[in-house]
PDB file of C-alpha atoms in Angstrom:
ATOM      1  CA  UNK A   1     -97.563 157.320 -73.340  1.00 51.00           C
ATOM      2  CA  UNK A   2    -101.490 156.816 -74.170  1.00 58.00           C
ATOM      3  CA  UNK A   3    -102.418 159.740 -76.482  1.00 84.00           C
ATOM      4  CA  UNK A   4    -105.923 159.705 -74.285  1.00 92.00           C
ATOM      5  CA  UNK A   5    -106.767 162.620 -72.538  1.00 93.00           C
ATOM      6  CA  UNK A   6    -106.105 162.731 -68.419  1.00 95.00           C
ATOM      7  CA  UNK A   7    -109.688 163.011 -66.998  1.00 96.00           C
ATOM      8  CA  UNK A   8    -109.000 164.924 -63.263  1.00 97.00           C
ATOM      9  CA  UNK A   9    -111.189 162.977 -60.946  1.00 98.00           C
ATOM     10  CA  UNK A  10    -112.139 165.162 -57.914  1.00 98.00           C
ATOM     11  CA  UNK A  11    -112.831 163.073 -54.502  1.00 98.00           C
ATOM     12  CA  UNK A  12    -114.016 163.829 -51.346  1.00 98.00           C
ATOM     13  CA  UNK A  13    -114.527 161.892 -48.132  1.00 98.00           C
ATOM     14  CA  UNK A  14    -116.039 162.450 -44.782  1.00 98.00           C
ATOM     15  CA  UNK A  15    -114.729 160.670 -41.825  1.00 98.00           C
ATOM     16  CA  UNK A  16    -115.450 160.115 -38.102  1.00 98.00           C
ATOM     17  CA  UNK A  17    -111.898 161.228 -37.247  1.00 97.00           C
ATOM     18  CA  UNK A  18    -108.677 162.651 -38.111  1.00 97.00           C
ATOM     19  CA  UNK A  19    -107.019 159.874 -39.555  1.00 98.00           C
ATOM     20  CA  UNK A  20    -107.378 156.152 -41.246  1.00 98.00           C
ATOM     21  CA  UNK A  21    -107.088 153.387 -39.357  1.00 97.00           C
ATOM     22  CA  UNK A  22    -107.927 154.392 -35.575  1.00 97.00           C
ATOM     23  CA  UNK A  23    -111.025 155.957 -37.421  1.00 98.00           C
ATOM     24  CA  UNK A  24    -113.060 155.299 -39.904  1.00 98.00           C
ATOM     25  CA  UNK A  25    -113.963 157.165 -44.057  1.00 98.00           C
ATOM     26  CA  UNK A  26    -118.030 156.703 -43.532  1.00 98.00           C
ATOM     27  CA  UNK A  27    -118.615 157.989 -47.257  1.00 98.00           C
ATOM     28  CA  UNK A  28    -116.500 158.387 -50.992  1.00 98.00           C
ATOM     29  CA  UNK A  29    -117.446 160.379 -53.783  1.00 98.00           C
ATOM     30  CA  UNK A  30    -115.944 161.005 -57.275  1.00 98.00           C
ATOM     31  CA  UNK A  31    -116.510 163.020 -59.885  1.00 98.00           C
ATOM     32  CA  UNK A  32    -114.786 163.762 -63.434  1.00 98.00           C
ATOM     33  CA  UNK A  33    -113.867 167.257 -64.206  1.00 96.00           C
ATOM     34  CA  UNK A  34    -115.887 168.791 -67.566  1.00 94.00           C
ATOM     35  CA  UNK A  35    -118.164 165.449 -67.400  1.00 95.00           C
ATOM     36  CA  UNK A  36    -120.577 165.843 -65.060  1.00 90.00           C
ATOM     37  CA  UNK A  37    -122.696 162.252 -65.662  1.00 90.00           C
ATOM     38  CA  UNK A  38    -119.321 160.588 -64.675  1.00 96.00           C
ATOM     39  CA  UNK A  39    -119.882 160.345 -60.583  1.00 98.00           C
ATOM     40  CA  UNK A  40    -119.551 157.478 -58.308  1.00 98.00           C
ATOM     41  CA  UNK A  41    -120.895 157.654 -54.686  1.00 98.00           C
ATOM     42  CA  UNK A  42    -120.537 154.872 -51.962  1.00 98.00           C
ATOM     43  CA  UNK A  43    -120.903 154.586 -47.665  1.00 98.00           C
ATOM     44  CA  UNK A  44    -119.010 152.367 -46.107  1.00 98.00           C
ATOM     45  CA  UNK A  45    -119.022 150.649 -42.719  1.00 98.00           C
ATOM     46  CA  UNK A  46    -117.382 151.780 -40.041  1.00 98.00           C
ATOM     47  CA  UNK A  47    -113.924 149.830 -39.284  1.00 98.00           C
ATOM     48  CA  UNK A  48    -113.122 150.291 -35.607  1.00 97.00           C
ATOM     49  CA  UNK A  49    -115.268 151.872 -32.290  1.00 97.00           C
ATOM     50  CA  UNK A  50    -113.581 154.537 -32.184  1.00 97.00           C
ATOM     51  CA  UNK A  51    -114.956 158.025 -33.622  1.00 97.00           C
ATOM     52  CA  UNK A  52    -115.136 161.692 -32.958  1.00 97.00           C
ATOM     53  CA  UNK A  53    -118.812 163.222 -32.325  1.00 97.00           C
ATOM     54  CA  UNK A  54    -117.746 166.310 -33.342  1.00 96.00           C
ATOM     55  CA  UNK A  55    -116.198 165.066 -36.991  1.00 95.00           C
ATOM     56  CA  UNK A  56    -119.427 162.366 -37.784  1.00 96.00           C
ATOM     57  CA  UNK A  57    -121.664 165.264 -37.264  1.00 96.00           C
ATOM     58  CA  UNK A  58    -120.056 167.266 -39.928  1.00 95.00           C
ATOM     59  CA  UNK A  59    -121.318 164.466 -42.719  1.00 93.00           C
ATOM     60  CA  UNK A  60    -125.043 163.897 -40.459  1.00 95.00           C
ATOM     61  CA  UNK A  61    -124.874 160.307 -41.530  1.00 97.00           C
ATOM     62  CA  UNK A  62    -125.799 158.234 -38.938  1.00 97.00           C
ATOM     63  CA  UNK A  63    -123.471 156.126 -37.594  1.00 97.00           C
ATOM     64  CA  UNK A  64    -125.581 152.977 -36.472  1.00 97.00           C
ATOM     65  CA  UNK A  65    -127.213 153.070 -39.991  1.00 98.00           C
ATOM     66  CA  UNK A  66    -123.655 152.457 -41.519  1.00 98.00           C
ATOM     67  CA  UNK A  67    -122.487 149.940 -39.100  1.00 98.00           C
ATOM     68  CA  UNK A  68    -126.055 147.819 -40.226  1.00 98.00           C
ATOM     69  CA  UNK A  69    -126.589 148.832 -44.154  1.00 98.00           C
ATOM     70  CA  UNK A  70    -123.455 150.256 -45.450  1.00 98.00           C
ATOM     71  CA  UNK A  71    -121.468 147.854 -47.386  1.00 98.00           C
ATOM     72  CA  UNK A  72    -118.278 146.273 -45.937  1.00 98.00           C
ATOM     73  CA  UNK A  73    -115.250 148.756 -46.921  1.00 98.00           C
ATOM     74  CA  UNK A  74    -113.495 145.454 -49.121  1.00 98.00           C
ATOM     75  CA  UNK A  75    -116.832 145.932 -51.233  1.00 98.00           C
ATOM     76  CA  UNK A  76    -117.056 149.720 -51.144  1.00 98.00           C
ATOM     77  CA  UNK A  77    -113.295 150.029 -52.132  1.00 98.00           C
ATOM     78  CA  UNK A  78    -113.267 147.470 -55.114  1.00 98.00           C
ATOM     79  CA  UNK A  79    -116.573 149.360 -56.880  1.00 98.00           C
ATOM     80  CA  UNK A  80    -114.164 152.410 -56.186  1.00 98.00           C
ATOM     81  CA  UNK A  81    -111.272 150.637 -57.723  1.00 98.00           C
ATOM     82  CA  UNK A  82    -113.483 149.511 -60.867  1.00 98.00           C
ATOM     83  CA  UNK A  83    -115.289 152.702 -61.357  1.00 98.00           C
ATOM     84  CA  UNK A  84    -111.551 154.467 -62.045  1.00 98.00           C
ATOM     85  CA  UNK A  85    -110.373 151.516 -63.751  1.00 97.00           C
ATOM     86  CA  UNK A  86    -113.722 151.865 -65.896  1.00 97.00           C
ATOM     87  CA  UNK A  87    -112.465 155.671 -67.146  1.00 97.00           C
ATOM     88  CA  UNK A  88    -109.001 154.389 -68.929  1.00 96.00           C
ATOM     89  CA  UNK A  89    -111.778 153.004 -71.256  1.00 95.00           C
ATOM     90  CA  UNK A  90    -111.755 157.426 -71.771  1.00 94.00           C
ATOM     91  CA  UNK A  91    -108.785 158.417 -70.377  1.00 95.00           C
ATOM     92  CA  UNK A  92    -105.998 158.750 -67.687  1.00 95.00           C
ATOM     93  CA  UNK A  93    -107.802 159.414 -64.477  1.00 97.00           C
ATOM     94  CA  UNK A  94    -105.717 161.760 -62.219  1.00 97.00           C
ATOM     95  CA  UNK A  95    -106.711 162.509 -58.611  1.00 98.00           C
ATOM     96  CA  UNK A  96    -107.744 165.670 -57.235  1.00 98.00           C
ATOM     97  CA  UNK A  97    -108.907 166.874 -54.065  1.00 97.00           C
ATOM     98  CA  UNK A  98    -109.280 170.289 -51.534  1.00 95.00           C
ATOM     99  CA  UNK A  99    -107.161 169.304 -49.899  1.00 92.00           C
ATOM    100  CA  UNK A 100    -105.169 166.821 -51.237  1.00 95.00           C
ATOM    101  CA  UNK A 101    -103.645 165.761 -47.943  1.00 94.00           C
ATOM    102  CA  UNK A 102    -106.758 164.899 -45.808  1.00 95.00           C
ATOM    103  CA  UNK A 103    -108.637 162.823 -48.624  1.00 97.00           C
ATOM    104  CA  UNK A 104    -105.176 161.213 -50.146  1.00 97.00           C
ATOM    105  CA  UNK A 105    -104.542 159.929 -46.878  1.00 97.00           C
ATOM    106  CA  UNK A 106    -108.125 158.577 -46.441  1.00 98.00           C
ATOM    107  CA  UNK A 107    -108.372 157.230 -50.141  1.00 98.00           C
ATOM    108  CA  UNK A 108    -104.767 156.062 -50.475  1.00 98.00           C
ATOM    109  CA  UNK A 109    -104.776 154.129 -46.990  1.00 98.00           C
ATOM    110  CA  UNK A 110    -108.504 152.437 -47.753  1.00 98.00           C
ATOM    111  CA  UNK A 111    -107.545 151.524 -51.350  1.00 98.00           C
ATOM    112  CA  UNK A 112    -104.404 150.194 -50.464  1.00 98.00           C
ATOM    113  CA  UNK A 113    -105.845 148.134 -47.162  1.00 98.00           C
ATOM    114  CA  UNK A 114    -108.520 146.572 -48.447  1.00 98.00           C
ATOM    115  CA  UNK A 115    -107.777 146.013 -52.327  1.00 98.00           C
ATOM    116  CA  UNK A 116    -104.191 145.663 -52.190  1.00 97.00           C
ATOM    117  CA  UNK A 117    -103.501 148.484 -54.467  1.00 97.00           C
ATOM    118  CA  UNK A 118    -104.583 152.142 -55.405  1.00 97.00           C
ATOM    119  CA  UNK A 119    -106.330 153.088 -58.848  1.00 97.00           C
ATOM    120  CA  UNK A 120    -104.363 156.379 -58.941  1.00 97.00           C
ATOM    121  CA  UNK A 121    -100.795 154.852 -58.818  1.00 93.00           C
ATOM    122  CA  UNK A 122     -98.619 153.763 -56.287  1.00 92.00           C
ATOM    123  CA  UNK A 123     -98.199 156.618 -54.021  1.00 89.00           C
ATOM    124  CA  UNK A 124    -101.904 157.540 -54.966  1.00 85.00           C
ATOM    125  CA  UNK A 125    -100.502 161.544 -55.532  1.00 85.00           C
ATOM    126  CA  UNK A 126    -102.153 164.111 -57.481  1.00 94.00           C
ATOM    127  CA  UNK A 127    -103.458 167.592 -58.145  1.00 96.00           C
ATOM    128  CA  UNK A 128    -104.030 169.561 -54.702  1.00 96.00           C
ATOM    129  CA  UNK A 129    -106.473 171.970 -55.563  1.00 96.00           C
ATOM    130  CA  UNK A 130    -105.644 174.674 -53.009  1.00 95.00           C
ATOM    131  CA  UNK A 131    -101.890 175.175 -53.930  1.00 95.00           C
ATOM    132  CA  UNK A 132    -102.898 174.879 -57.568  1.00 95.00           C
ATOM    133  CA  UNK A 133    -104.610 177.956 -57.052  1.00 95.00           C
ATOM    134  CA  UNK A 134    -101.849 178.942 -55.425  1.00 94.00           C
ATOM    135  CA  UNK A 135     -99.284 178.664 -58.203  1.00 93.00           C
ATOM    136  CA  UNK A 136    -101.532 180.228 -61.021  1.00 91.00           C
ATOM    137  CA  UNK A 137    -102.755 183.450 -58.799  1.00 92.00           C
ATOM    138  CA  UNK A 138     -99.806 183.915 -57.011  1.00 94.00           C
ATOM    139  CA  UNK A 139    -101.416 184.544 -53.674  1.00 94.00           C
ATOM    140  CA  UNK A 140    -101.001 182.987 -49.957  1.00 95.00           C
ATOM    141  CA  UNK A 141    -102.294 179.724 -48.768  1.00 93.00           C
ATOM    142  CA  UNK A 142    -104.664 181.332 -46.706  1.00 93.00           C
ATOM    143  CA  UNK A 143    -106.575 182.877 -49.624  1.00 92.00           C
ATOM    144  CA  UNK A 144    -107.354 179.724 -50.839  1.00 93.00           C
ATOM    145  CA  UNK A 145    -110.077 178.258 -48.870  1.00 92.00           C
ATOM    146  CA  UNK A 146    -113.183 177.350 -51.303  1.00 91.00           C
ATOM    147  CA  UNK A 147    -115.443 180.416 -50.549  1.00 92.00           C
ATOM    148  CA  UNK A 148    -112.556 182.702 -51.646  1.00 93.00           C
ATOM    149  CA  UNK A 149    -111.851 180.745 -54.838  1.00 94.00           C
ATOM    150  CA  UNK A 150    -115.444 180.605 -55.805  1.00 94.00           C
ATOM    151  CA  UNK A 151    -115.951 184.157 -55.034  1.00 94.00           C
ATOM    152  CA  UNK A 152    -113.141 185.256 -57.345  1.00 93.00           C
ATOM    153  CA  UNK A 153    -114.293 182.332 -59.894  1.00 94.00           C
ATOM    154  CA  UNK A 154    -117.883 183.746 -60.095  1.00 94.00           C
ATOM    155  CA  UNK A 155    -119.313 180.094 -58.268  1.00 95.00           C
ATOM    156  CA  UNK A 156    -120.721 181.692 -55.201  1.00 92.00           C
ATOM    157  CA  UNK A 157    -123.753 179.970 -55.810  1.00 92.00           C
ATOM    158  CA  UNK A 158    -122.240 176.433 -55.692  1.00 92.00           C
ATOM    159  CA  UNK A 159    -123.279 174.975 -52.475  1.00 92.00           C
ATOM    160  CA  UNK A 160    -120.683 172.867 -50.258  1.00 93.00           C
ATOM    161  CA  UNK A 161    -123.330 169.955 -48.440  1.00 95.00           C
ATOM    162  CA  UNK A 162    -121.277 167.659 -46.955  1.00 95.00           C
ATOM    163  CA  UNK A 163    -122.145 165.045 -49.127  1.00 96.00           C
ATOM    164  CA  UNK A 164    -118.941 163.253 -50.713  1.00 97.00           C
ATOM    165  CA  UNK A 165    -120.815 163.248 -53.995  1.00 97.00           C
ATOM    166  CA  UNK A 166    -122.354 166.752 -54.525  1.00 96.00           C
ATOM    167  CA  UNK A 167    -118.728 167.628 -52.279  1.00 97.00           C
ATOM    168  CA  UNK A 168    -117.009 165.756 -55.161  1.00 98.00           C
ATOM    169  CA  UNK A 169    -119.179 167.710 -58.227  1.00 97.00           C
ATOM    170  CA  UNK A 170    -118.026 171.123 -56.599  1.00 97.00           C
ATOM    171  CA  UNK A 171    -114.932 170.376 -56.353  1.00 97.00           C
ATOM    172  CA  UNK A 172    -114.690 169.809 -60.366  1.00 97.00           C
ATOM    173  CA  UNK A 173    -116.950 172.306 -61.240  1.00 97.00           C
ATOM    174  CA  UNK A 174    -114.418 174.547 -59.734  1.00 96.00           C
ATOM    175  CA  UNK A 175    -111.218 172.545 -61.103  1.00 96.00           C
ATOM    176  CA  UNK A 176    -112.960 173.246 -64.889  1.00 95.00           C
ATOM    177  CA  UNK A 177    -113.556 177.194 -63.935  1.00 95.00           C
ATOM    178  CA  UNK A 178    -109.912 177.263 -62.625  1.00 93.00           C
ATOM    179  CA  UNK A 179    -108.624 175.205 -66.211  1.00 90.00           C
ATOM    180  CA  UNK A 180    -110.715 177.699 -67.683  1.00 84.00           C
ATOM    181  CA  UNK A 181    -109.536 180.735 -66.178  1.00 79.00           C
ATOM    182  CA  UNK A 182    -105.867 179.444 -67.345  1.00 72.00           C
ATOM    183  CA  UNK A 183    -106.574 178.501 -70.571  1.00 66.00           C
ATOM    184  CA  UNK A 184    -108.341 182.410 -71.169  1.00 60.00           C
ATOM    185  CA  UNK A 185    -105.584 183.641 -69.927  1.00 58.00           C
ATOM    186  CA  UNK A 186    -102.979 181.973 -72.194  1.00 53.00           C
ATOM    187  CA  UNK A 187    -105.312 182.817 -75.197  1.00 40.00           C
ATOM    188  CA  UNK A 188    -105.157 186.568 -74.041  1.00 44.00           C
ATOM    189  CA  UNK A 189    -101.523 186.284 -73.570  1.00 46.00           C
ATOM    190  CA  UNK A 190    -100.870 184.659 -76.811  1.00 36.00           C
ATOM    191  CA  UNK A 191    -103.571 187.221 -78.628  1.00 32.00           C
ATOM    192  CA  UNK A 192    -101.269 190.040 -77.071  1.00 42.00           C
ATOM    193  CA  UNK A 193     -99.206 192.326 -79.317  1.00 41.00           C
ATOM    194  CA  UNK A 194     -95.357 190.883 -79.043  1.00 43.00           C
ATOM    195  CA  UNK A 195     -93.857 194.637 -77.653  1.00 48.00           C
ATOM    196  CA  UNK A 196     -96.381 194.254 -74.938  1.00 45.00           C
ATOM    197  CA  UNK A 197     -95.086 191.299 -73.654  1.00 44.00           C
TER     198      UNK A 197
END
């Protein structure tokens, strides 16, 4: 097992639809927990017709724009793949997303289509934000959407754009107050008189 540290690498994606395949991931971003010049950002081209107004206008990019200057999603994919190949150089990139679910799918299906494989492992799992929170607060699943968790983590003033890439910098801005909030709270425990455990 490499003694190098695992380096969580939040991702986010907006689409034109509900799933891969029938419709299309129009834009990718990543960003590395605790290192915030570690980012990559790409478009891609649209890969079928098909799309839902109502879903493209959630991103604002503009869908004729992509189809004529985005790059082809076999290009977009393999700087992906190379840009998380290009961390092992500092560690063991892990995935993470809000939720896990909708970008896995997206991520997983494009990596897998169009380079043959995924950076982040075969079945391209990893940390679901949402039920992490879950697990380490105790509370419901419906306490865990991101305005709740950056209430209670002090982030309020992180803003949520729509843009995969400042999408993708929240997201591990609130991953490292989450690690941090854990890692205070085993010190505290630890730091605790043994009769009052």
């Amino acid at each position: 097992m490499s003694r190098l540290p695992e380096l969580y690498v939040a991702v986010d994606v907006e689409a034109d639809g509900p799933i891969p395949g029938p419709y299309s991931m129009i834009s990718l971003g990543m960003a590395v927990a605790g290192r915030p010049g570690l980012t990559f950002y790409t478009e891609l081209r649209p890969i079928s017709d098909d799309f839902v107004p109502e879903a493209l206008a959630v991103s604002g990019l503009d869908r004729d724009r992509l189809l004529r200057e985005a790059p082809a999603p076999e290009v977009a994919m393999t700087a992906a793949a190379r840009w998380v190949d290009g961390l092992r150089k500092v560690g063991r990139p892990v995935f993470l997303a809000a939720p896990a679910v909708w970008d896995g799918m997206f991520v997983h299906w494009y990596f897998v289509r169009f380079t043959g494989k995924s950076p982040f492992g075969v079945t391209g799992s990893g940390i679901d934000l949402r039920s992490y929170w879950m697990g380490q607060t105790g509370c419901q699943w419906s306490e865990t959407g991101k305005r709740t968790m950056k209430r209670r983590l002090g982030l309020e003033g992180l803003p949520h754009t729509h843009h995969a890439e400042e999408d993708a910098a929240e997201l591990a801005r609130m991953f490292e107050a989450v690690i941090l909030t854990r890692s205070s709270e085993s010190a505290q425990e630890a730091l605790r008189d043994p009769g009052e455990r």
